[in-house]
């Protein structure tokens, strides 16, 4: 099978039939072999009924329904798990992504050999203040921390080589950073393609402004995980030792100068009268905590599942 179209959705009853018709028109006119996987992320409207109807008439259509809303990342996770095509294309269900892009995305993966092509909504039809501006900031931060030169990390329209989606683990709200996850898993042929974007035709957006706060927190997590996920002690241990010795030095200085003054018969002041005493104390305590955090991190790492330690891409010879 050439193509798997993976579509996560939440309460998109008005769009589904129209979206399906459009996708199928494009796929058939290019004579692709394909499957379409709808993942209903706990809709409370008629979305699932519509998916069942479509699937009853077209055996290339498959549907999965969550028993409650788990989030777009979880929907993509199960979609990726089930997808069988050589190329996987994800798109939003709200008709904002244009199915006409599919053939070109497919070409980029198969003939150009890219691992991942991310859509870039260069001309965007969303509200300027609540989305376009924060999204520019957010993408700049993601570019900076990941080293990937993409303009639009969070675009719902993306194409993947099969191996990529089988080797990444989209969880939490990490759908915003799939290109980063792919890069961390060793798939570095990543590029973008300018895609057509439409204003939302029906319904309304499922993400509020909290997306940006969560988005930035996730960015920090992903940066940390990719850099120190397998060696937490290198971050926390270094920080801890640095802080501890800074505190120790300051304390020694305070103690030393007190002894010096005593020796020279100056009127002694209490070490606790010196504000630096408290600063050095706190610094030593925090340093010790950092150090312990590093140790705990290493312990947790040792006892966690072995499965994710590395990924083998090829083998040769008989084992
Ligand atoms: N979506 C989902 N689960 C959620 C939220 C959204 O599956 O918890 C789907 C939604 O139905 C749509 C896609 O994710 O197909 C993108 O969502 P939306 O259009 O609301 O995001 P926006 O375009 O505003 O960024
Ligand atoms: Mg949308």
Coordinates of C-alpha atoms in Angstrom, one line a residue, residues 239-251 254 274-291:
X239 CA 25.2 22.3 38.4
X240 CA 25.2 20.8 41.8
X241 CA 28.9 20.6 42.2
X242 CA 29.3 24.1 40.9
X243 CA 26.8 25.5 43.3
X244 CA 28.0 23.5 46.2
X245 CA 31.6 24.7 45.8
X246 CA 30.5 28.3 45.2
X247 CA 28.7 28.1 48.6
X248 CA 31.6 26.4 50.3
X249 CA 34.0 29.0 49.1
X250 CA 31.8 31.8 50.3
X251 CA 31.4 30.1 53.7
X254 CA 33.3 34.4 55.8
X274 CA 26.9 38.8 57.3
X275 CA 24.2 38.4 54.6
X276 CA 26.7 36.3 52.5
X277 CA 26.4 33.6 55.2
X278 CA 22.8 32.9 54.2
X279 CA 23.5 33.0 50.5
X280 CA 26.3 30.5 50.8
X281 CA 24.2 28.3 53.0
X282 CA 21.3 28.3 50.5
X283 CA 23.7 27.7 47.6
X284 CA 25.2 24.7 49.2
X285 CA 21.8 23.2 50.0
X286 CA 20.5 23.8 46.4
X287 CA 23.7 22.4 45.1
X288 CA 23.3 19.2 47.1
X289 CA 19.7 18.9 45.9
X290 CA 20.8 19.2 42.3
X291 CA 23.3 16.6 42.8

